[in-house]
Short mmCIF file of C-alpha atoms in Angstrom, two decimals:
data_model
loop_
_atom_site.label_atom_id
_atom_site.label_comp_id
_atom_site.label_asym_id
_atom_site.label_seq_id
_atom_site.Cartn_x
_atom_site.Cartn_y
_atom_site.Cartn_z
CA UNK Z 433 0.12 0.17 -0.17
CA UNK Z 434 1.42 3.10 -1.41
CA UNK Z 435 0.67 5.97 2.04
CA UNK Z 436 0.88 9.94 0.22
CA UNK Z 437 0.08 12.95 3.03
CA UNK Z 438 -1.89 15.69 0.38
CA UNK Z 439 -5.19 17.34 0.80
CA UNK Z 440 -8.36 16.44 0.76
CA UNK Z 441 -10.88 19.54 -0.75
CA UNK Z 442 -13.92 20.25 2.17
CA UNK Z 443 -15.97 22.73 1.88
CA UNK Z 444 -19.25 24.56 -0.26
CA UNK Z 445 -18.75 26.54 -3.86
CA UNK Z 446 -16.62 29.15 -3.49
CA UNK Z 447 -15.59 28.82 -0.30
CA UNK Z 448 -13.05 26.45 -0.49
CA UNK Z 449 -11.45 24.64 2.35
CA UNK Z 450 -8.84 21.30 2.53
CA UNK Z 451 -7.79 18.72 5.14
CA UNK Z 452 -4.46 17.87 5.21
CA UNK Z 453 -5.26 14.20 4.96
CA UNK Z 454 -2.73 10.06 4.69
CA UNK Z 455 -4.75 8.21 1.66
CA UNK Z 456 -3.28 5.86 -0.61
CA UNK Z 457 -2.60 6.67 -3.16
CA UNK Z 458 -5.76 4.65 -4.76
CA UNK Z 459 -8.17 6.48 -3.46
CA UNK Z 460 -9.97 9.34 -5.18
CA UNK Z 461 -8.77 12.47 -4.03
CA UNK Z 462 -12.14 13.75 -1.80
CA UNK Z 463 -12.67 9.97 -1.20
CA UNK Z 464 -11.22 7.52 2.34
CA UNK Z 465 -8.64 8.45 4.13
CA UNK Z 466 -6.98 6.98 6.09
CA UNK Z 467 -5.53 9.47 9.18
CA UNK Z 468 -6.72 13.45 9.48
CA UNK Z 469 -3.56 15.75 10.13
CA UNK Z 470 -4.42 19.32 9.76
CA UNK Z 471 -6.72 21.25 7.97
CA UNK Z 472 -5.71 24.45 5.83
CA UNK Z 473 -8.31 27.51 4.77
CA UNK Z 474 -6.25 29.66 1.51
CA UNK Z 475 -9.10 32.32 2.39
CA UNK Z 476 -8.34 33.12 5.75
CA UNK Z 477 -5.65 36.10 6.74
CA UNK Z 478 -3.28 35.61 9.45
CA UNK Z 479 -1.78 31.49 10.55
CA UNK Z 480 -4.74 29.63 7.68
CA UNK Z 481 -3.39 26.13 8.76
CA UNK Z 482 -3.20 24.00 11.22
CA UNK Z 483 -0.67 20.82 11.26
CA UNK Z 484 0.19 17.17 14.14
CA UNK Z 485 3.54 17.28 12.86
CA UNK Z 486 4.25 14.37 15.08
CA UNK Z 487 1.73 12.41 13.26
CA UNK Z 488 3.06 13.85 9.95
CA UNK Z 489 6.70 12.57 10.88
CA UNK Z 490 5.75 9.36 11.42
CA UNK Z 491 3.49 8.85 8.54
CA UNK Z 492 7.15 9.83 6.36
CA UNK Z 493 9.01 7.80 8.72
CA UNK Z 494 6.94 4.42 7.35
CA UNK Z 495 7.55 5.53 3.76
CA UNK Z 496 4.43 8.00 2.68
CA UNK Z 497 5.10 10.83 0.13
CA UNK Z 498 4.05 14.16 1.28
CA UNK Z 499 2.25 16.10 -1.85
CA UNK Z 500 4.02 19.38 -2.61
CA UNK Z 501 0.76 21.67 -1.05
CA UNK Z 502 1.98 19.81 2.02
CA UNK Z 503 5.81 20.15 1.68
CA UNK Z 504 5.21 23.92 1.48
CA UNK Z 505 3.05 24.02 4.53
CA UNK Z 506 5.71 22.18 6.33
CA UNK Z 507 8.19 24.66 5.41
CA UNK Z 508 5.74 27.57 6.40
CA UNK Z 509 5.14 25.59 9.88
CA UNK Z 510 8.95 25.43 10.58
CA UNK Z 511 9.64 28.61 9.86
CA UNK Z 512 7.13 30.56 11.96
CA UNK Z 513 8.47 27.83 15.25
CA UNK Z 514 11.59 28.94 14.62
CA UNK Z 515 9.94 33.19 14.65
CA UNK Z 516 10.84 34.11 10.70
CA UNK Z 517 8.83 36.56 9.42
CA UNK Z 518 5.86 34.61 7.10
CA UNK Z 519 5.96 36.79 3.78
CA UNK Z 520 5.80 33.94 1.31
CA UNK Z 521 2.03 34.74 -0.29
CA UNK Z 522 2.04 38.79 0.52
CA UNK Z 523 2.41 40.75 -2.76
CA UNK Z 524 2.89 44.06 -3.48
CA UNK Z 525 1.84 46.02 -6.03
CA UNK Z 526 3.56 48.84 -7.45
CA UNK Z 527 1.35 51.42 -6.45
CA UNK Z 528 1.63 50.47 -3.07
CA UNK Z 529 5.00 50.19 -3.08
CA UNK Z 530 5.59 53.72 -4.66
CA UNK Z 531 3.02 54.44 -1.60
CA UNK Z 532 4.53 53.16 1.32
CA UNK Z 533 8.24 54.58 -0.60
CA UNK Z 534 6.48 58.35 0.08
CA UNK Z 535 4.99 57.53 3.23
CA UNK Z 536 8.32 56.12 4.83
CA UNK Z 537 10.59 59.30 3.79
CA UNK Z 538 8.03 61.51 4.04
CA UNK Z 539 8.24 60.64 8.25
CA UNK Z 540 12.00 60.66 8.11
CA UNK Z 541 12.21 63.92 6.61
CA UNK Z 542 9.37 65.07 10.01
CA UNK Z 543 11.54 63.47 12.12
#
């Protein structure tokens, strides 16, 4: 049996969220799974996921493959535990960058 740690889609249309699960690769994406390992909500601001790291480590130790999205969530979790700022999904437009630079320049001139 080949096991994979991957996402399963849950939630309504246009309000999707995901569960992180350990599942047999022969089962469909939203089908049967072996164990629930956490959740991920891409529409939630701030920390939008929670993982059971010790259970994921167990599944990796017995040979389970981790999907790329779950691997990126694991990396974000480890960065957060180390106190590093997580800015991987924050994009700033050129206009907003210009406004921020103008505000910083005005603050430096005033103070």
